[in-house]
CSV table of C-alpha atoms in Angstrom, one decimal:
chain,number,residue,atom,x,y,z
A,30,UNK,CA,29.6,33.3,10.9
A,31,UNK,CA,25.8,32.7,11.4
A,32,UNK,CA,23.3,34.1,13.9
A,33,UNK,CA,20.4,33.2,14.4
A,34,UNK,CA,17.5,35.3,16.6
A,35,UNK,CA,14.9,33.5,18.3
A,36,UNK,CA,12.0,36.0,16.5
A,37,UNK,CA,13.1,36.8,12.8
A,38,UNK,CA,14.9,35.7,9.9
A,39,UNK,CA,18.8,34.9,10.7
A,40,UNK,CA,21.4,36.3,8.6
A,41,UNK,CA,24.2,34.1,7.2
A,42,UNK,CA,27.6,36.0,6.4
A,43,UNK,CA,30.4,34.2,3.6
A,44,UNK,CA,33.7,35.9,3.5
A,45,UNK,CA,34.4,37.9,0.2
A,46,UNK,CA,30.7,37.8,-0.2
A,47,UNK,CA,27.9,40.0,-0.2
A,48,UNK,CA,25.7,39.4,3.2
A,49,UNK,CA,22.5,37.4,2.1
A,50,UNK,CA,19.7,37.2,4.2
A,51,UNK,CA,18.8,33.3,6.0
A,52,UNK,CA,15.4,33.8,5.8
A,53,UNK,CA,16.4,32.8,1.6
A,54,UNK,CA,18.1,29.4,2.9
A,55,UNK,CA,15.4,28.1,5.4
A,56,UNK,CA,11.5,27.3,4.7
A,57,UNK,CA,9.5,27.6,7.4
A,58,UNK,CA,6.2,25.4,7.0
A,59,UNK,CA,2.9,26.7,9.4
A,60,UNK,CA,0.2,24.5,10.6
A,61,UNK,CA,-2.4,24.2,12.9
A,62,UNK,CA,-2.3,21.4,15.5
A,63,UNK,CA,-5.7,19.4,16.8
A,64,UNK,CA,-6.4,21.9,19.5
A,65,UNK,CA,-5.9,25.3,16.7
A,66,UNK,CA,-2.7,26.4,18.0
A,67,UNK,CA,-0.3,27.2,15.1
A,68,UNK,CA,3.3,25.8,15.1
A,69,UNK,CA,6.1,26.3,12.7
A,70,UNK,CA,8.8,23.6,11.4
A,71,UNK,CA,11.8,25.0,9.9
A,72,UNK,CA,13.8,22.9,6.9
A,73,UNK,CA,16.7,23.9,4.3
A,74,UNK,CA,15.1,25.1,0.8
A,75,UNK,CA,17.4,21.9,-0.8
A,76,UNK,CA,16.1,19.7,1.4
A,77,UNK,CA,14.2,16.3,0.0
A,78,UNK,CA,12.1,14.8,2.8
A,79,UNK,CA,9.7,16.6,4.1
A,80,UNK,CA,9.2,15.1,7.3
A,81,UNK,CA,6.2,16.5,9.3
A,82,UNK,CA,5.0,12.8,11.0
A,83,UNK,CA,3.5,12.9,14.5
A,84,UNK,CA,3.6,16.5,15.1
A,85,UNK,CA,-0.2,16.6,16.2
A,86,UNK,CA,-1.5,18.5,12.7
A,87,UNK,CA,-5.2,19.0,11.5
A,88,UNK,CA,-4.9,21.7,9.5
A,89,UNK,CA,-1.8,22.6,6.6
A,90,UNK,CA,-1.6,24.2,3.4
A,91,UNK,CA,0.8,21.9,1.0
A,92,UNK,CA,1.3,25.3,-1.0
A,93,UNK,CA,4.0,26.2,1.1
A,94,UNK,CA,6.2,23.2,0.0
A,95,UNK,CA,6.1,25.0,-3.5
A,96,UNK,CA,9.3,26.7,-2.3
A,97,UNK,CA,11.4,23.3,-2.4
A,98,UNK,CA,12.8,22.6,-5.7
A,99,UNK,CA,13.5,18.7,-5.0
A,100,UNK,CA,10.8,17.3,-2.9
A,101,UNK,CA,11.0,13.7,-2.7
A,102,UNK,CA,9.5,12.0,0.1
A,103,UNK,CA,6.8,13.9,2.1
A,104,UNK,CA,5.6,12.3,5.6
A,105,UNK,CA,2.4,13.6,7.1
A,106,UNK,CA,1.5,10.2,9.3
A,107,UNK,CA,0.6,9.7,12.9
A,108,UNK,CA,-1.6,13.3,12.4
A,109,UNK,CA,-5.2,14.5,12.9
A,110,UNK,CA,-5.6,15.3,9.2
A,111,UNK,CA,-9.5,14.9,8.7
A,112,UNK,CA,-8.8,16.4,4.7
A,113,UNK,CA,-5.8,18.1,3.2
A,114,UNK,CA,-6.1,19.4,-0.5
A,115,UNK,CA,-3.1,17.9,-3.1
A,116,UNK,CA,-3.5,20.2,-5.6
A,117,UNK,CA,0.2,22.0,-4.8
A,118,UNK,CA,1.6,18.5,-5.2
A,119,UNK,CA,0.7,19.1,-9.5
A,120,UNK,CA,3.8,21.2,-9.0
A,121,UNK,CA,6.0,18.4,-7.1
A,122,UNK,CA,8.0,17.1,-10.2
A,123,UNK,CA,10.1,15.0,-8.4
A,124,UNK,CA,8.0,13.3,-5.6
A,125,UNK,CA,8.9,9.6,-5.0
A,126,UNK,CA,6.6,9.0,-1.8
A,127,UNK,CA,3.5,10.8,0.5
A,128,UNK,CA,2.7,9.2,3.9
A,129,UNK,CA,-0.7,9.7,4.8
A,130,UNK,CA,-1.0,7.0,7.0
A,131,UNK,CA,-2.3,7.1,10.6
A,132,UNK,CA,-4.8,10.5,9.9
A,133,UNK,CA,-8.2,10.8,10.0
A,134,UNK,CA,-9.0,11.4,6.6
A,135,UNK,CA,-12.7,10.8,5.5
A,136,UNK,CA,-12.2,11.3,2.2
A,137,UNK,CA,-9.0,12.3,-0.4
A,138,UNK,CA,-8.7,13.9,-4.0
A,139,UNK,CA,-6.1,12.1,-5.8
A,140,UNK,CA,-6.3,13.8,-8.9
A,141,UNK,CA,-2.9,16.1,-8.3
A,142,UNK,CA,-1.0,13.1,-7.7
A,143,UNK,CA,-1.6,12.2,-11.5
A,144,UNK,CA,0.9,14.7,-12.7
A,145,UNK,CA,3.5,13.0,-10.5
A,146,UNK,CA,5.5,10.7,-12.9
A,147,UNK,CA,7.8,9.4,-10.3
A,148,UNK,CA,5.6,8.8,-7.4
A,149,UNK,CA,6.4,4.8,-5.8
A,150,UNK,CA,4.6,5.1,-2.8
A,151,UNK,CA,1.5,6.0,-1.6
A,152,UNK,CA,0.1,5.3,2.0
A,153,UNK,CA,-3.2,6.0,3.3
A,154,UNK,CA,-3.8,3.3,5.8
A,155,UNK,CA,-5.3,3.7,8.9
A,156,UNK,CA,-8.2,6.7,7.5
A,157,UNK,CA,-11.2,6.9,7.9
A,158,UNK,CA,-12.3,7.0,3.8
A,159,UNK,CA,-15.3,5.4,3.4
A,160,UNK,CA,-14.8,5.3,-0.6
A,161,UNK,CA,-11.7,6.5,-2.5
A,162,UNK,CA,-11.2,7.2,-6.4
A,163,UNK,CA,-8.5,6.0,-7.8
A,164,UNK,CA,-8.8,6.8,-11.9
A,165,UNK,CA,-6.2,9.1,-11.3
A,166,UNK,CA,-3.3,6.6,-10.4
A,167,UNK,CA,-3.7,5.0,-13.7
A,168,UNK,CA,-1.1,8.2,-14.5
A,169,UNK,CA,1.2,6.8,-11.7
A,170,UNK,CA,3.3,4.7,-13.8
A,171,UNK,CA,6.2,4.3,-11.2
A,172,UNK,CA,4.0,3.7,-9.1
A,173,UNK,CA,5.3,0.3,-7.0
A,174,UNK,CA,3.2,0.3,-3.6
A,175,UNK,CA,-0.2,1.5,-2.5
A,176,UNK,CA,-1.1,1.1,0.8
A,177,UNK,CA,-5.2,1.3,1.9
A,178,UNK,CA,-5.5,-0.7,4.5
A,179,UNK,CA,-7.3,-0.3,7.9
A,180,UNK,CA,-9.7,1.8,6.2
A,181,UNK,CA,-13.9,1.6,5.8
A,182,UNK,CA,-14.3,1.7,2.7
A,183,UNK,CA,-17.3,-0.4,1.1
A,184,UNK,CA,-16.6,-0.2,-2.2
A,185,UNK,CA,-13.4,0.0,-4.7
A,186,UNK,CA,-12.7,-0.5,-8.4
A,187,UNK,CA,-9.1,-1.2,-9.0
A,188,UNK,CA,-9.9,-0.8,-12.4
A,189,UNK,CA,-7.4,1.7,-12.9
A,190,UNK,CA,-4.4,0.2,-11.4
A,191,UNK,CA,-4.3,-2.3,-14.3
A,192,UNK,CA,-2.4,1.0,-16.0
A,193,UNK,CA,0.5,1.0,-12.9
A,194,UNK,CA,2.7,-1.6,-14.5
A,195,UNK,CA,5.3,-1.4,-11.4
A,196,UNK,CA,2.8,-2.2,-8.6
A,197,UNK,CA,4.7,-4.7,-6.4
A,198,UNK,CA,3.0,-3.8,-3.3
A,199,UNK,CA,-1.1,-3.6,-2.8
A,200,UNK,CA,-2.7,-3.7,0.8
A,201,UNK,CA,-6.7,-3.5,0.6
A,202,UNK,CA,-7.0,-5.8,3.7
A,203,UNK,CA,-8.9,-4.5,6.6
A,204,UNK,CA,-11.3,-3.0,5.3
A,205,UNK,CA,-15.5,-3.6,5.1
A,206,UNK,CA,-16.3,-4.2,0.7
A,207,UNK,CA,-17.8,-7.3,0.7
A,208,UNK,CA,-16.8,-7.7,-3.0
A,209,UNK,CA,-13.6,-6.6,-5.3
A,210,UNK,CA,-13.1,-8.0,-8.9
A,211,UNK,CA,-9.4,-8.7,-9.2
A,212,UNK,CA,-8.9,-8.9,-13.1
A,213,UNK,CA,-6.9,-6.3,-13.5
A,214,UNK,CA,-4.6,-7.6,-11.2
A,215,UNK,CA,-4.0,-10.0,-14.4
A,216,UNK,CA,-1.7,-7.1,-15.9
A,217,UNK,CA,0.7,-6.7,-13.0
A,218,UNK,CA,3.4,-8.8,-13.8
A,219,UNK,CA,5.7,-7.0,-11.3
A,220,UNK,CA,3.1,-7.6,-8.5
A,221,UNK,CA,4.8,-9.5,-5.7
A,222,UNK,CA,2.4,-9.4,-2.2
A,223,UNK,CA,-1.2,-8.8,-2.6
A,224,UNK,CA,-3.6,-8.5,1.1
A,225,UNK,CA,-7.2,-8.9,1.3
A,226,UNK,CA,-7.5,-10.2,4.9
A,227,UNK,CA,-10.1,-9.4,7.2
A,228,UNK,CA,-11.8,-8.1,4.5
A,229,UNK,CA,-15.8,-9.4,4.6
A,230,UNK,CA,-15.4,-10.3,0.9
A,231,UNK,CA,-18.4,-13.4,0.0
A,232,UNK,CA,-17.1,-14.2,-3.1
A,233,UNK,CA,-13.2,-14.2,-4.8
A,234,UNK,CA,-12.3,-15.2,-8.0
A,235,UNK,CA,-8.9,-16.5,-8.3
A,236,UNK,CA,-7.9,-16.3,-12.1
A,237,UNK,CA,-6.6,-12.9,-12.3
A,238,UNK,CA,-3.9,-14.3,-10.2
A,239,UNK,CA,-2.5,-17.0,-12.5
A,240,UNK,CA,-1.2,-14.0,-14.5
A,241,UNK,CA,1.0,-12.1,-11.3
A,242,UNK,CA,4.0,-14.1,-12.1
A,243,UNK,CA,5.8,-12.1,-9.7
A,244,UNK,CA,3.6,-13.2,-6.9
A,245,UNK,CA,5.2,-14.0,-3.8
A,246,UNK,CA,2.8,-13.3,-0.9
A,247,UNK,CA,-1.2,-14.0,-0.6
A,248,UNK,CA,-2.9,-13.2,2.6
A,249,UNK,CA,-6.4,-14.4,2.7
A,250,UNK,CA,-6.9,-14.6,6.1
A,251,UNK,CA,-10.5,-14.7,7.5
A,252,UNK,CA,-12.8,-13.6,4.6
A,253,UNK,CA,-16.2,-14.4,4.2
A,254,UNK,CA,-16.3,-16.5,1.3
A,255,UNK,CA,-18.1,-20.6,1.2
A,256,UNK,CA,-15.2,-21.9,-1.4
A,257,UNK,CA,-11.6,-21.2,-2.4
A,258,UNK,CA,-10.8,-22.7,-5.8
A,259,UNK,CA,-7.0,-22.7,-5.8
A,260,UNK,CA,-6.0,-23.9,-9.2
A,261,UNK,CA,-5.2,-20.8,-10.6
A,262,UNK,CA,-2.1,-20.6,-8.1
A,263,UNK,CA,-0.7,-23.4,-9.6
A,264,UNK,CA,0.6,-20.8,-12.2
A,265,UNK,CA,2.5,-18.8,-9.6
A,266,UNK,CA,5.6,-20.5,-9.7
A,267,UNK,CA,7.0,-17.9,-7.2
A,268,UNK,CA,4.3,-18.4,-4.2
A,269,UNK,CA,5.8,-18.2,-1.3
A,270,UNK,CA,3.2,-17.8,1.4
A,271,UNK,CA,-0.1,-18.1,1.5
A,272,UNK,CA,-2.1,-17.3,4.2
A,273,UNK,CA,-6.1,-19.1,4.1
A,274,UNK,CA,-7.0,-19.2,8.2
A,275,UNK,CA,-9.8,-18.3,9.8
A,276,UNK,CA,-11.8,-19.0,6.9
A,277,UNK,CA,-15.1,-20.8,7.7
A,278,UNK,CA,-14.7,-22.7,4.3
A,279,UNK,CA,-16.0,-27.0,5.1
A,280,UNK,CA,-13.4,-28.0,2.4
A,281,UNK,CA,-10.6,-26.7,0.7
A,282,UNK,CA,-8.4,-28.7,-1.9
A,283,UNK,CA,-4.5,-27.7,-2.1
A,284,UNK,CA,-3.4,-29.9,-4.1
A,285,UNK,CA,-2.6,-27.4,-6.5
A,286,UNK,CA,-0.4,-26.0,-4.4
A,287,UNK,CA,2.3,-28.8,-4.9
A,288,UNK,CA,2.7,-27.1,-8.6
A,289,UNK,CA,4.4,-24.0,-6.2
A,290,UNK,CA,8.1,-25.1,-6.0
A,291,UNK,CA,8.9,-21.9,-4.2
A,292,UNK,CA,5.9,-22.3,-1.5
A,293,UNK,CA,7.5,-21.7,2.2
A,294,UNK,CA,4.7,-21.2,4.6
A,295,UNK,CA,1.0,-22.1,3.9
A,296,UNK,CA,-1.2,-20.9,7.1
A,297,UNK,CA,-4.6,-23.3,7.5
A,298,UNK,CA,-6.7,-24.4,9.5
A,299,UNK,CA,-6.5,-28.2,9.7
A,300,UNK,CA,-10.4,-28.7,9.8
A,301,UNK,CA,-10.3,-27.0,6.5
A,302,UNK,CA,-7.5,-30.4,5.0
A,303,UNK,CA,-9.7,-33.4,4.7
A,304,UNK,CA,-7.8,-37.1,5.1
A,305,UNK,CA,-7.0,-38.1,2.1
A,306,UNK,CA,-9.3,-41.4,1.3
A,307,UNK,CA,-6.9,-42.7,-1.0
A,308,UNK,CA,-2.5,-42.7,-1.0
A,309,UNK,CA,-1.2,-39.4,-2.3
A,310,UNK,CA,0.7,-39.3,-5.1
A,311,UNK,CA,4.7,-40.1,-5.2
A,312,UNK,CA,5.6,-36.1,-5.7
A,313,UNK,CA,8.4,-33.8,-3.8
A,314,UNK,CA,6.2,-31.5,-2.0
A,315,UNK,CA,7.0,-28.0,-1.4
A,316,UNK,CA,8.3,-26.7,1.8
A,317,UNK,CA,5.1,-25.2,3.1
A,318,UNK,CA,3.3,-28.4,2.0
A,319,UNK,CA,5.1,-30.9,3.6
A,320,UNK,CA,4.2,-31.2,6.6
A,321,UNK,CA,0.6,-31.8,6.0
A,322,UNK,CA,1.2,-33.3,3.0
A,323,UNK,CA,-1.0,-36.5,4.3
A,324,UNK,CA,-3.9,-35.3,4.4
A,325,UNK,CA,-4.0,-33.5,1.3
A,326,UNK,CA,-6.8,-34.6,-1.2
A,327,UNK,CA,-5.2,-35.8,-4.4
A,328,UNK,CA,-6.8,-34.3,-7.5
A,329,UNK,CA,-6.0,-34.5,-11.4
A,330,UNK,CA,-5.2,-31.6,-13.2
A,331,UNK,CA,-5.6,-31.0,-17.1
């Protein structure tokens, strides 16, 4: 028989057992919505996600999920979060995922999340960080997608994410740095999609890329950059789509992109695609290629 009150802790009663009070069984997390009025969300002591998404909070104190013994998946999106302190999370053993997404956080200490070895995800898009250190995710070995997009921030250093061997997932798009050096990008073999649209970037090297042989998605859409020098995706056998619109680029040469057997959808602008001056070359061309295949530029490659 259980009975709960609506003020106080309930009391659960097992047959042949001793009585043990509810209040033991149930966590009740406090928080402060966007207009200061405090609120309470009740959830079983065993249980594994967290879900606190959309609930109108600007103000919580994560030390209250130390009473959980298996977090795994905490969701704070679709909040008024401005800044929230991680440092309980040290103390979250087991945490696989933490939705930021959707607050208004200006700024975010990642260090905690160093200690969690089994972290995979990590969303913080649509904030309002203006810079954001990431050193500390070079501990985040499990680490397999990082969202930051729809932020402002001006500058990053990816640096450390060379360390986060499992990183499938990486969305920087949307957001105002005019300049990102992608070489460490050269030591994610696992990487798979990689965005950078509407990102005001002038100038992007390429290279790194050849070395993400897991590649399957680009999204380049409407940078700033003069010249796209493509050559290095002819090493990503597993392109799939590529997306270079918007881009005001007077000439672009894809003709390394008939080396992408896998290639599906390539989105360009046609003004971009010169005529050919002379007959293409006899080659099967990719999917995504085929269609405009004749007014491809054909150029030699060593």
């Amino acid at each position: 028989m259980k009975v709960k009150y609506s003020k106080g802790p309930y009391i659960t009663f097992k047959l042949g057992t001793n009585w043990e009070r509810g209040c033991d069984m149930e966590v009740r997390i406090s928080y402060l919505n966007h207009i200061n009025r405090r609120y309470e969300k009740a959830f079983d002591v065993d249980e594994t996600f967290i879900d606190l998404s959309g609930l109108g909070i600007s103000k919580i104190n994560l030390a209250q999920l130390n009473r959980f013994s298996d977090i795994r998946k905490i969701d704070l999106s679709e909040n008024y979060i401005t800044e929230i302190d991680l440092g309980p999370l040290v103390r979250a053993d087991h945490l696989e995922e933490l939705n930021l997404g959707m607050n208004q956080l200006t700024n975010v200490f990642l260090a905690p999340l160093g200690r969690c070895d089994n972290l995979r995800i990590l969303d913080l898009h649509n904030n309002a960080l203006d810079s954001i250190y990431l050193s500390p995710l070079a501990m985040c070995t499990a680490l397999r997608d990082l969202r930051l997009h729809r932020n402002l921030i001006e500058e990053i250093n990816i640096a450390p994410l060379a360390h986060c061997k499992s990183l499938e997932y990486l969305r920087l798009d949307r957001n105002p740095f005019i300049e990102i050096d992608l070489n460490p990008l050269s030591k994610l073999k696992n990487l798979r999609e990689l965005f950078l649209e509407y990102c005001p970037i002038l100038l992007l090297e390429l290279d790194p890329i050849a070395e993400c042989e897991s590649l399957e998605g680009l999204w380049l859409r409407k940078l700033r950059v003069w010249d796209f020098e493509l050559n290095p995706l002819q090493h990503c056998k597993n392109l799939k789509w590529l997306d270079l619109s918007e881009n005001k680029v007077p000439f672009i040469e894809v003709t390394a992109l008939f080396h992408c057997p896998k290639l599906q959808r390539i989105v360009i602008d046609v003004s971009n695609i010169p005529t050919a001056s002379t007959k293409v070359r006899s080659i099967k061309a990719p999917p995504g290629l085929d269609k405009i295949r004749d007014r491809i530029y054909w150029k030699d490659f060593t």
